[in-house]
Amino acid sequence: MQILEPQQFASWNDPIEMLYTCHSKVKRFCHQLSILPGYLEKNGVNQAVLNDVKIILQYFNYAALLHHDDEEKDFFPALMLKAPEIQSQVEELERQHIDLHENWRLLSEQLEDLIAQESISLDPALIQRFVLGYDKHILIEEPLFELGKQHLTETELKAIGQVMSNRRHP
């Protein structure tokens, strides 16, 4: 029997935990994407697939873009003021954001066709490139989140969190 504990939710007062929460969603959705071609081959398109794909599209079309803005416009600049030695990592991460967005653009077209039932064909190589791109990205990025916990003050973090919240709730 599983013991249920109260679920912990990240809040805008702790923007680093919000960034980690986004990464958890990215990992979950990437896993779903990676198994989708095999599932479609065995089961075809059903309501569960359509529901999941709509959620994945919603996340990567909106939330992931906001997450990247949170990093590029708020978190990275604040952290570089305290730890300028991370500049090359930040530049690499920002370059990766461009690649992630382009791979997503291509993949989302296929997922939109799937929802419209115009095609049930997904390019497994494109999915793999997208998923591996995020895997590589997260490996570089999450140590910077930990660095942020060490270098940014509570006041700085709350200010970043407020901007992140305002980005979503203008």
Short mmCIF file of N, CA and C in Angstrom, two decimals:
data_model
loop_
_atom_site.label_atom_id
_atom_site.label_comp_id
_atom_site.label_asym_id
_atom_site.label_seq_id
_atom_site.Cartn_x
_atom_site.Cartn_y
_atom_site.Cartn_z
N MET A 1 0.85 -1.18 0.00
CA MET A 1 0.00 0.00 0.00
C MET A 1 0.89 1.25 0.00
N GLN A 2 0.55 2.17 -0.87
CA GLN A 2 1.35 3.40 -0.97
C GLN A 2 0.90 4.41 0.08
N ILE A 3 1.87 5.02 0.72
CA ILE A 3 1.56 6.07 1.69
C ILE A 3 1.51 7.39 0.94
N LEU A 4 0.39 8.04 1.03
CA LEU A 4 0.23 9.31 0.33
C LEU A 4 0.71 10.46 1.20
N GLU A 5 1.49 11.31 0.59
CA GLU A 5 1.99 12.48 1.29
C GLU A 5 1.47 13.72 0.57
N PRO A 6 1.37 14.83 1.27
CA PRO A 6 0.90 16.04 0.59
C PRO A 6 1.82 16.37 -0.59
N GLN A 7 1.21 16.73 -1.68
CA GLN A 7 1.99 17.08 -2.86
C GLN A 7 2.63 18.45 -2.67
N GLN A 8 3.89 18.54 -3.05
CA GLN A 8 4.60 19.79 -2.96
C GLN A 8 4.49 20.53 -4.29
N PHE A 9 4.14 21.78 -4.24
CA PHE A 9 4.03 22.58 -5.44
C PHE A 9 5.07 23.69 -5.40
N ALA A 10 5.70 23.90 -6.53
CA ALA A 10 6.63 25.03 -6.64
C ALA A 10 5.81 26.30 -6.75
N SER A 11 6.39 27.40 -6.31
CA SER A 11 5.70 28.69 -6.43
C SER A 11 6.65 29.71 -7.05
N TRP A 12 6.08 30.81 -7.48
CA TRP A 12 6.88 31.87 -8.10
C TRP A 12 7.85 32.49 -7.11
N ASN A 13 7.65 32.26 -5.81
CA ASN A 13 8.60 32.75 -4.81
C ASN A 13 9.91 31.97 -4.86
N ASP A 14 9.87 30.82 -5.51
CA ASP A 14 11.07 30.00 -5.67
C ASP A 14 11.22 29.67 -7.16
N PRO A 15 11.72 30.64 -7.94
CA PRO A 15 11.75 30.44 -9.39
C PRO A 15 12.64 29.29 -9.85
N ILE A 16 13.66 28.96 -9.07
CA ILE A 16 14.51 27.84 -9.47
C ILE A 16 13.72 26.54 -9.40
N GLU A 17 12.90 26.38 -8.38
CA GLU A 17 12.05 25.18 -8.31
C GLU A 17 11.04 25.18 -9.46
N MET A 18 10.57 26.35 -9.86
CA MET A 18 9.67 26.42 -11.02
C MET A 18 10.40 25.98 -12.28
N LEU A 19 11.66 26.36 -12.43
CA LEU A 19 12.44 25.93 -13.58
C LEU A 19 12.61 24.40 -13.57
N TYR A 20 12.88 23.85 -12.40
CA TYR A 20 12.98 22.39 -12.28
C TYR A 20 11.65 21.71 -12.61
N THR A 21 10.56 22.31 -12.17
CA THR A 21 9.23 21.76 -12.45
C THR A 21 8.98 21.71 -13.95
N CYS A 22 9.39 22.76 -14.65
CA CYS A 22 9.26 22.77 -16.11
C CYS A 22 10.08 21.64 -16.71
N HIS A 23 11.27 21.43 -16.21
CA HIS A 23 12.11 20.35 -16.73
C HIS A 23 11.47 18.99 -16.49
N SER A 24 10.81 18.82 -15.35
CA SER A 24 10.11 17.55 -15.09
C SER A 24 9.04 17.31 -16.14
N LYS A 25 8.32 18.36 -16.48
CA LYS A 25 7.29 18.23 -17.52
C LYS A 25 7.92 17.92 -18.87
N VAL A 26 9.00 18.61 -19.20
CA VAL A 26 9.69 18.36 -20.46
C VAL A 26 10.11 16.89 -20.54
N LYS A 27 10.69 16.38 -19.48
CA LYS A 27 11.13 14.98 -19.47
C LYS A 27 9.96 14.03 -19.66
N ARG A 28 8.86 14.30 -18.98
CA ARG A 28 7.68 13.43 -19.10
C ARG A 28 7.13 13.47 -20.52
N PHE A 29 7.00 14.68 -21.08
CA PHE A 29 6.46 14.81 -22.43
C PHE A 29 7.41 14.22 -23.47
N CYS A 30 8.70 14.38 -23.27
CA CYS A 30 9.67 13.79 -24.20
C CYS A 30 9.58 12.26 -24.16
N HIS A 31 9.38 11.71 -22.99
CA HIS A 31 9.20 10.25 -22.88
C HIS A 31 7.95 9.83 -23.67
N GLN A 32 6.87 10.56 -23.49
CA GLN A 32 5.64 10.23 -24.22
C GLN A 32 5.88 10.30 -25.73
N LEU A 33 6.58 11.34 -26.16
CA LEU A 33 6.87 11.47 -27.59
C LEU A 33 7.72 10.31 -28.09
N SER A 34 8.68 9.88 -27.28
CA SER A 34 9.60 8.82 -27.73
C SER A 34 8.88 7.49 -27.91
N ILE A 35 7.82 7.24 -27.15
CA ILE A 35 7.10 5.96 -27.29
C ILE A 35 5.90 6.07 -28.24
N LEU A 36 5.59 7.28 -28.67
CA LEU A 36 4.40 7.49 -29.50
C LEU A 36 4.44 6.73 -30.83
N PRO A 37 5.53 6.74 -31.60
CA PRO A 37 5.49 6.01 -32.88
C PRO A 37 5.19 4.51 -32.70
N GLY A 38 5.80 3.88 -31.72
CA GLY A 38 5.53 2.47 -31.46
C GLY A 38 4.09 2.23 -31.03
N TYR A 39 3.59 3.13 -30.20
CA TYR A 39 2.20 3.01 -29.75
C TYR A 39 1.24 3.14 -30.93
N LEU A 40 1.50 4.13 -31.79
CA LEU A 40 0.64 4.33 -32.96
C LEU A 40 0.66 3.11 -33.87
N GLU A 41 1.83 2.52 -34.03
CA GLU A 41 1.96 1.34 -34.89
C GLU A 41 1.09 0.19 -34.39
N LYS A 42 1.05 0.02 -33.06
CA LYS A 42 0.29 -1.08 -32.47
C LYS A 42 -1.19 -0.76 -32.32
N ASN A 43 -1.50 0.50 -31.96
CA ASN A 43 -2.86 0.83 -31.55
C ASN A 43 -3.58 1.84 -32.44
N GLY A 44 -2.84 2.49 -33.30
CA GLY A 44 -3.45 3.53 -34.11
C GLY A 44 -3.78 4.77 -33.29
N VAL A 45 -4.48 5.67 -33.91
CA VAL A 45 -4.88 6.91 -33.23
C VAL A 45 -6.16 6.65 -32.46
N ASN A 46 -6.12 6.92 -31.16
CA ASN A 46 -7.32 6.81 -30.33
C ASN A 46 -7.46 8.08 -29.51
N GLN A 47 -8.50 8.15 -28.73
CA GLN A 47 -8.76 9.38 -27.96
C GLN A 47 -7.65 9.68 -26.96
N ALA A 48 -7.07 8.65 -26.36
CA ALA A 48 -5.98 8.86 -25.41
C ALA A 48 -4.78 9.52 -26.10
N VAL A 49 -4.45 9.06 -27.31
CA VAL A 49 -3.36 9.65 -28.08
C VAL A 49 -3.68 11.11 -28.39
N LEU A 50 -4.90 11.35 -28.87
CA LEU A 50 -5.28 12.72 -29.22
C LEU A 50 -5.20 13.65 -28.00
N ASN A 51 -5.67 13.17 -26.86
CA ASN A 51 -5.62 13.98 -25.63
C ASN A 51 -4.18 14.29 -25.24
N ASP A 52 -3.33 13.25 -25.25
CA ASP A 52 -1.92 13.45 -24.86
C ASP A 52 -1.20 14.38 -25.82
N VAL A 53 -1.43 14.19 -27.11
CA VAL A 53 -0.75 15.03 -28.10
C VAL A 53 -1.19 16.49 -27.97
N LYS A 54 -2.45 16.72 -27.68
CA LYS A 54 -2.93 18.11 -27.49
C LYS A 54 -2.23 18.75 -26.29
N ILE A 55 -2.06 17.99 -25.22
CA ILE A 55 -1.38 18.53 -24.03
C ILE A 55 0.09 18.81 -24.34
N ILE A 56 0.73 17.90 -25.05
CA ILE A 56 2.14 18.09 -25.43
C ILE A 56 2.28 19.32 -26.32
N LEU A 57 1.39 19.46 -27.30
CA LEU A 57 1.42 20.64 -28.18
C LEU A 57 1.25 21.92 -27.35
N GLN A 58 0.29 21.92 -26.47
CA GLN A 58 0.04 23.10 -25.63
C GLN A 58 1.30 23.46 -24.84
N TYR A 59 1.93 22.45 -24.24
CA TYR A 59 3.11 22.72 -23.43
C TYR A 59 4.24 23.32 -24.26
N PHE A 60 4.61 22.65 -25.33
CA PHE A 60 5.78 23.11 -26.10
C PHE A 60 5.49 24.34 -26.96
N ASN A 61 4.22 24.58 -27.29
CA ASN A 61 3.88 25.79 -28.05
C ASN A 61 3.84 27.04 -27.17
N TYR A 62 3.60 26.86 -25.88
CA TYR A 62 3.44 28.03 -25.01
C TYR A 62 4.36 27.99 -23.79
N ALA A 63 4.16 27.03 -22.93
CA ALA A 63 4.90 27.00 -21.66
C ALA A 63 6.40 26.88 -21.86
N ALA A 64 6.83 26.04 -22.79
CA ALA A 64 8.28 25.87 -23.01
C ALA A 64 8.91 27.16 -23.51
N LEU A 65 8.18 27.89 -24.35
CA LEU A 65 8.71 29.17 -24.84
C LEU A 65 8.84 30.18 -23.70
N LEU A 66 7.85 30.20 -22.81
CA LEU A 66 7.93 31.09 -21.65
C LEU A 66 9.09 30.67 -20.73
N HIS A 67 9.26 29.37 -20.58
CA HIS A 67 10.37 28.85 -19.76
C HIS A 67 11.71 29.32 -20.32
N HIS A 68 11.86 29.26 -21.64
CA HIS A 68 13.12 29.71 -22.25
C HIS A 68 13.31 31.21 -22.05
N ASP A 69 12.22 31.98 -22.13
CA ASP A 69 12.30 33.42 -21.84
C ASP A 69 12.72 33.65 -20.39
N ASP A 70 12.14 32.86 -19.47
CA ASP A 70 12.50 32.99 -18.05
C ASP A 70 14.01 32.84 -17.88
N GLU A 71 14.56 31.89 -18.56
CA GLU A 71 16.00 31.63 -18.44
C GLU A 71 16.81 32.74 -19.10
N GLU A 72 16.50 33.03 -20.36
CA GLU A 72 17.33 33.96 -21.15
C GLU A 72 17.19 35.41 -20.69
N LYS A 73 16.00 35.80 -20.27
CA LYS A 73 15.77 37.21 -19.93
C LYS A 73 15.97 37.51 -18.45
N ASP A 74 15.84 36.50 -17.60
CA ASP A 74 15.85 36.77 -16.17
C ASP A 74 16.90 35.97 -15.41
N PHE A 75 16.79 34.64 -15.46
CA PHE A 75 17.67 33.83 -14.63
C PHE A 75 19.13 33.91 -15.06
N PHE A 76 19.41 33.66 -16.33
CA PHE A 76 20.81 33.67 -16.80
C PHE A 76 21.48 35.02 -16.58
N PRO A 77 20.84 36.14 -16.96
CA PRO A 77 21.51 37.43 -16.73
C PRO A 77 21.80 37.69 -15.25
N ALA A 78 20.84 37.35 -14.38
CA ALA A 78 21.08 37.57 -12.94
C ALA A 78 22.23 36.70 -12.45
N LEU A 79 22.27 35.46 -12.89
CA LEU A 79 23.33 34.56 -12.45
C LEU A 79 24.68 34.96 -13.02
N MET A 80 24.72 35.45 -14.26
CA MET A 80 26.01 35.85 -14.85
C MET A 80 26.61 37.05 -14.14
N LEU A 81 25.78 37.88 -13.53
CA LEU A 81 26.32 38.99 -12.74
C LEU A 81 27.11 38.48 -11.54
N LYS A 82 26.70 37.34 -11.00
CA LYS A 82 27.35 36.76 -9.83
C LYS A 82 28.41 35.73 -10.21
N ALA A 83 28.23 35.10 -11.37
CA ALA A 83 29.14 34.03 -11.79
C ALA A 83 29.44 34.19 -13.29
N PRO A 84 30.23 35.21 -13.64
CA PRO A 84 30.49 35.48 -15.06
C PRO A 84 31.17 34.33 -15.80
N GLU A 85 31.74 33.41 -15.07
CA GLU A 85 32.41 32.28 -15.71
C GLU A 85 31.45 31.34 -16.44
N ILE A 86 30.16 31.52 -16.25
CA ILE A 86 29.19 30.64 -16.92
C ILE A 86 28.79 31.17 -18.30
N GLN A 87 29.37 32.26 -18.74
CA GLN A 87 28.94 32.90 -19.98
C GLN A 87 28.95 31.94 -21.17
N SER A 88 29.99 31.14 -21.32
CA SER A 88 30.05 30.23 -22.49
C SER A 88 28.96 29.17 -22.40
N GLN A 89 28.64 28.71 -21.20
CA GLN A 89 27.55 27.74 -21.04
C GLN A 89 26.22 28.38 -21.42
N VAL A 90 26.01 29.60 -20.98
CA VAL A 90 24.76 30.31 -21.29
C VAL A 90 24.64 30.52 -22.80
N GLU A 91 25.73 30.91 -23.43
CA GLU A 91 25.70 31.09 -24.89
C GLU A 91 25.35 29.78 -25.59
N GLU A 92 25.91 28.68 -25.11
CA GLU A 92 25.57 27.36 -25.68
C GLU A 92 24.10 27.02 -25.46
N LEU A 93 23.60 27.28 -24.26
CA LEU A 93 22.20 26.99 -23.96
C LEU A 93 21.26 27.82 -24.83
N GLU A 94 21.60 29.08 -25.03
CA GLU A 94 20.77 29.94 -25.88
C GLU A 94 20.80 29.47 -27.33
N ARG A 95 21.95 28.99 -27.78
CA ARG A 95 22.03 28.43 -29.13
C ARG A 95 21.17 27.17 -29.22
N GLN A 96 21.23 26.37 -28.18
CA GLN A 96 20.41 25.16 -28.14
C GLN A 96 18.92 25.49 -28.16
N HIS A 97 18.53 26.57 -27.50
CA HIS A 97 17.12 26.97 -27.53
C HIS A 97 16.66 27.15 -28.98
N ILE A 98 17.49 27.75 -29.80
CA ILE A 98 17.15 27.96 -31.21
C ILE A 98 16.95 26.61 -31.90
N ASP A 99 17.86 25.68 -31.67
CA ASP A 99 17.73 24.34 -32.26
C ASP A 99 16.49 23.61 -31.74
N LEU A 100 16.24 23.71 -30.45
CA LEU A 100 15.06 23.07 -29.87
C LEU A 100 13.79 23.62 -30.50
N HIS A 101 13.74 24.94 -30.67
CA HIS A 101 12.55 25.57 -31.27
C HIS A 101 12.36 25.11 -32.70
N GLU A 102 13.44 25.00 -33.46
CA GLU A 102 13.32 24.56 -34.86
C GLU A 102 12.88 23.10 -34.93
N ASN A 103 13.47 22.24 -34.12
CA ASN A 103 13.04 20.84 -34.10
C ASN A 103 11.58 20.73 -33.67
N TRP A 104 11.19 21.55 -32.71
CA TRP A 104 9.79 21.54 -32.27
C TRP A 104 8.87 22.01 -33.40
N ARG A 105 9.27 23.03 -34.12
CA ARG A 105 8.43 23.52 -35.23
C ARG A 105 8.14 22.38 -36.21
N LEU A 106 9.17 21.64 -36.56
CA LEU A 106 9.00 20.52 -37.49
C LEU A 106 8.14 19.40 -36.88
N LEU A 107 8.40 19.07 -35.64
CA LEU A 107 7.66 18.00 -34.98
C LEU A 107 6.21 18.40 -34.74
N SER A 108 5.98 19.64 -34.36
CA SER A 108 4.61 20.07 -34.08
C SER A 108 3.74 20.01 -35.33
N GLU A 109 4.34 20.25 -36.50
CA GLU A 109 3.58 20.13 -37.75
C GLU A 109 3.06 18.69 -37.90
N GLN A 110 3.90 17.73 -37.61
CA GLN A 110 3.49 16.33 -37.71
C GLN A 110 2.42 15.99 -36.67
N LEU A 111 2.56 16.54 -35.47
CA LEU A 111 1.58 16.27 -34.42
C LEU A 111 0.24 16.94 -34.74
N GLU A 112 0.29 18.13 -35.32
CA GLU A 112 -0.95 18.80 -35.74
C GLU A 112 -1.65 17.98 -36.82
N ASP A 113 -0.89 17.41 -37.76
CA ASP A 113 -1.47 16.55 -38.79
C ASP A 113 -2.09 15.30 -38.16
N LEU A 114 -1.45 14.79 -37.13
CA LEU A 114 -1.98 13.63 -36.42
C LEU A 114 -3.34 13.96 -35.79
N ILE A 115 -3.42 15.11 -35.13
CA ILE A 115 -4.67 15.52 -34.50
C ILE A 115 -5.76 15.74 -35.54
N ALA A 116 -5.39 16.35 -36.66
CA ALA A 116 -6.36 16.58 -37.74
C ALA A 116 -6.67 15.29 -38.49
N GLN A 117 -5.99 14.21 -38.13
CA GLN A 117 -6.13 12.90 -38.74
C GLN A 117 -5.86 12.95 -40.25
N GLU A 118 -4.93 13.85 -40.59
CA GLU A 118 -4.46 13.95 -41.98
C GLU A 118 -3.31 13.00 -42.21
N SER A 119 -2.65 12.59 -41.13
CA SER A 119 -1.52 11.67 -41.23
C SER A 119 -1.31 11.02 -39.87
N ILE A 120 -0.91 9.76 -39.88
CA ILE A 120 -0.53 9.14 -38.61
C ILE A 120 0.95 8.81 -38.61
N SER A 121 1.66 9.43 -39.54
CA SER A 121 3.09 9.18 -39.69
C SER A 121 3.89 10.21 -38.91
N LEU A 122 4.72 9.72 -38.02
CA LEU A 122 5.65 10.58 -37.29
C LEU A 122 7.07 10.13 -37.62
N ASP A 123 7.96 11.08 -37.74
CA ASP A 123 9.35 10.79 -38.06
C ASP A 123 10.09 10.44 -36.76
N PRO A 124 10.38 9.15 -36.54
CA PRO A 124 11.07 8.76 -35.30
C PRO A 124 12.43 9.44 -35.13
N ALA A 125 13.13 9.69 -36.23
CA ALA A 125 14.44 10.35 -36.14
C ALA A 125 14.28 11.79 -35.64
N LEU A 126 13.23 12.46 -36.09
CA LEU A 126 12.97 13.83 -35.63
C LEU A 126 12.61 13.82 -34.14
N ILE A 127 11.78 12.87 -33.74
CA ILE A 127 11.44 12.77 -32.32
C ILE A 127 12.70 12.52 -31.50
N GLN A 128 13.53 11.61 -31.97
CA GLN A 128 14.77 11.30 -31.24
C GLN A 128 15.67 12.54 -31.16
N ARG A 129 15.79 13.27 -32.26
CA ARG A 129 16.62 14.49 -32.26
C ARG A 129 16.07 15.51 -31.26
N PHE A 130 14.75 15.65 -31.21
CA PHE A 130 14.12 16.59 -30.28
C PHE A 130 14.37 16.16 -28.83
N VAL A 131 14.13 14.89 -28.54
CA VAL A 131 14.29 14.37 -27.18
C VAL A 131 15.75 14.44 -26.75
N LEU A 132 16.66 14.01 -27.60
CA LEU A 132 18.08 14.06 -27.25
C LEU A 132 18.57 15.49 -27.08
N GLY A 133 18.01 16.40 -27.87
CA GLY A 133 18.36 17.81 -27.72
C GLY A 133 18.01 18.32 -26.34
N TYR A 134 16.83 17.95 -25.85
CA TYR A 134 16.44 18.36 -24.50
C TYR A 134 17.28 17.64 -23.44
N ASP A 135 17.57 16.36 -23.66
CA ASP A 135 18.40 15.64 -22.68
C ASP A 135 19.75 16.35 -22.51
N LYS A 136 20.39 16.67 -23.62
CA LYS A 136 21.69 17.34 -23.60
C LYS A 136 21.57 18.72 -22.95
N HIS A 137 20.51 19.42 -23.30
CA HIS A 137 20.26 20.77 -22.80
C HIS A 137 20.11 20.78 -21.27
N ILE A 138 19.30 19.87 -20.77
CA ILE A 138 19.02 19.82 -19.34
C ILE A 138 20.29 19.47 -18.55
N LEU A 139 21.14 18.63 -19.13
CA LEU A 139 22.39 18.27 -18.44
C LEU A 139 23.30 19.48 -18.22
N ILE A 140 23.26 20.42 -19.13
CA ILE A 140 24.06 21.63 -18.98
C ILE A 140 23.36 22.63 -18.06
N GLU A 141 22.05 22.69 -18.18
CA GLU A 141 21.29 23.74 -17.52
C GLU A 141 21.07 23.53 -16.03
N GLU A 142 20.75 22.31 -15.63
CA GLU A 142 20.41 22.10 -14.22
C GLU A 142 21.55 22.40 -13.25
N PRO A 143 22.81 22.14 -13.61
CA PRO A 143 23.87 22.59 -12.70
C PRO A 143 23.88 24.12 -12.51
N LEU A 144 23.44 24.84 -13.52
CA LEU A 144 23.34 26.31 -13.37
C LEU A 144 22.22 26.68 -12.40
N PHE A 145 21.16 25.89 -12.38
CA PHE A 145 20.10 26.13 -11.39
C PHE A 145 20.68 26.00 -9.98
N GLU A 146 21.51 24.97 -9.78
CA GLU A 146 22.13 24.78 -8.47
C GLU A 146 23.08 25.93 -8.14
N LEU A 147 23.78 26.40 -9.14
CA LEU A 147 24.66 27.56 -8.95
C LEU A 147 23.83 28.79 -8.55
N GLY A 148 22.66 28.91 -9.15
CA GLY A 148 21.76 30.01 -8.80
C GLY A 148 21.33 29.95 -7.35
N LYS A 149 21.10 28.74 -6.83
CA LYS A 149 20.73 28.59 -5.42
C LYS A 149 21.86 29.09 -4.52
N GLN A 150 23.11 28.92 -4.98
CA GLN A 150 24.26 29.32 -4.18
C GLN A 150 24.52 30.82 -4.25
N HIS A 151 24.29 31.43 -5.42
CA HIS A 151 24.74 32.80 -5.65
C HIS A 151 23.65 33.88 -5.58
N LEU A 152 22.41 33.51 -5.84
CA LEU A 152 21.36 34.53 -5.87
C LEU A 152 20.68 34.63 -4.51
N THR A 153 20.45 35.86 -4.08
CA THR A 153 19.82 36.07 -2.78
C THR A 153 18.33 35.79 -2.87
N GLU A 154 17.72 35.63 -1.73
CA GLU A 154 16.27 35.41 -1.67
C GLU A 154 15.52 36.58 -2.32
N THR A 155 15.99 37.79 -2.10
CA THR A 155 15.37 38.97 -2.70
C THR A 155 15.48 38.94 -4.23
N GLU A 156 16.66 38.58 -4.71
CA GLU A 156 16.86 38.48 -6.17
C GLU A 156 15.97 37.39 -6.76
N LEU A 157 15.89 36.27 -6.08
CA LEU A 157 15.06 35.17 -6.56
C LEU A 157 13.58 35.54 -6.58
N LYS A 158 13.13 36.21 -5.55
CA LYS A 158 11.71 36.63 -5.52
C LYS A 158 11.42 37.61 -6.65
N ALA A 159 12.36 38.51 -6.93
CA ALA A 159 12.18 39.46 -8.03
C ALA A 159 12.11 38.73 -9.37
N ILE A 160 12.98 37.75 -9.57
CA ILE A 160 12.96 36.94 -10.79
C ILE A 160 11.63 36.19 -10.88
N GLY A 161 11.21 35.61 -9.78
CA GLY A 161 9.95 34.87 -9.75
C GLY A 161 8.76 35.75 -10.09
N GLN A 162 8.80 37.00 -9.62
CA GLN A 162 7.70 37.92 -9.91
C GLN A 162 7.63 38.23 -11.41
N VAL A 163 8.79 38.45 -12.02
CA VAL A 163 8.83 38.70 -13.47
C VAL A 163 8.33 37.48 -14.23
N MET A 164 8.73 36.30 -13.79
CA MET A 164 8.28 35.06 -14.43
C MET A 164 6.76 34.93 -14.33
N SER A 165 6.23 35.22 -13.17
CA SER A 165 4.79 35.16 -12.98
C SER A 165 4.07 36.18 -13.85
N ASN A 166 4.60 37.39 -13.88
CA ASN A 166 3.98 38.45 -14.70
C ASN A 166 4.00 38.10 -16.18
N ARG A 167 5.01 37.37 -16.61
CA ARG A 167 5.09 36.94 -18.01
C ARG A 167 3.88 36.07 -18.36
N ARG A 168 3.39 35.33 -17.41
CA ARG A 168 2.27 34.42 -17.63
C ARG A 168 0.92 35.04 -17.29
N HIS A 169 0.94 36.01 -16.44
CA HIS A 169 -0.29 36.66 -15.98
C HIS A 169 -0.15 38.18 -16.08
N PRO A 170 -0.11 38.71 -17.29
CA PRO A 170 0.13 40.16 -17.44
C PRO A 170 -0.99 41.01 -16.84
#
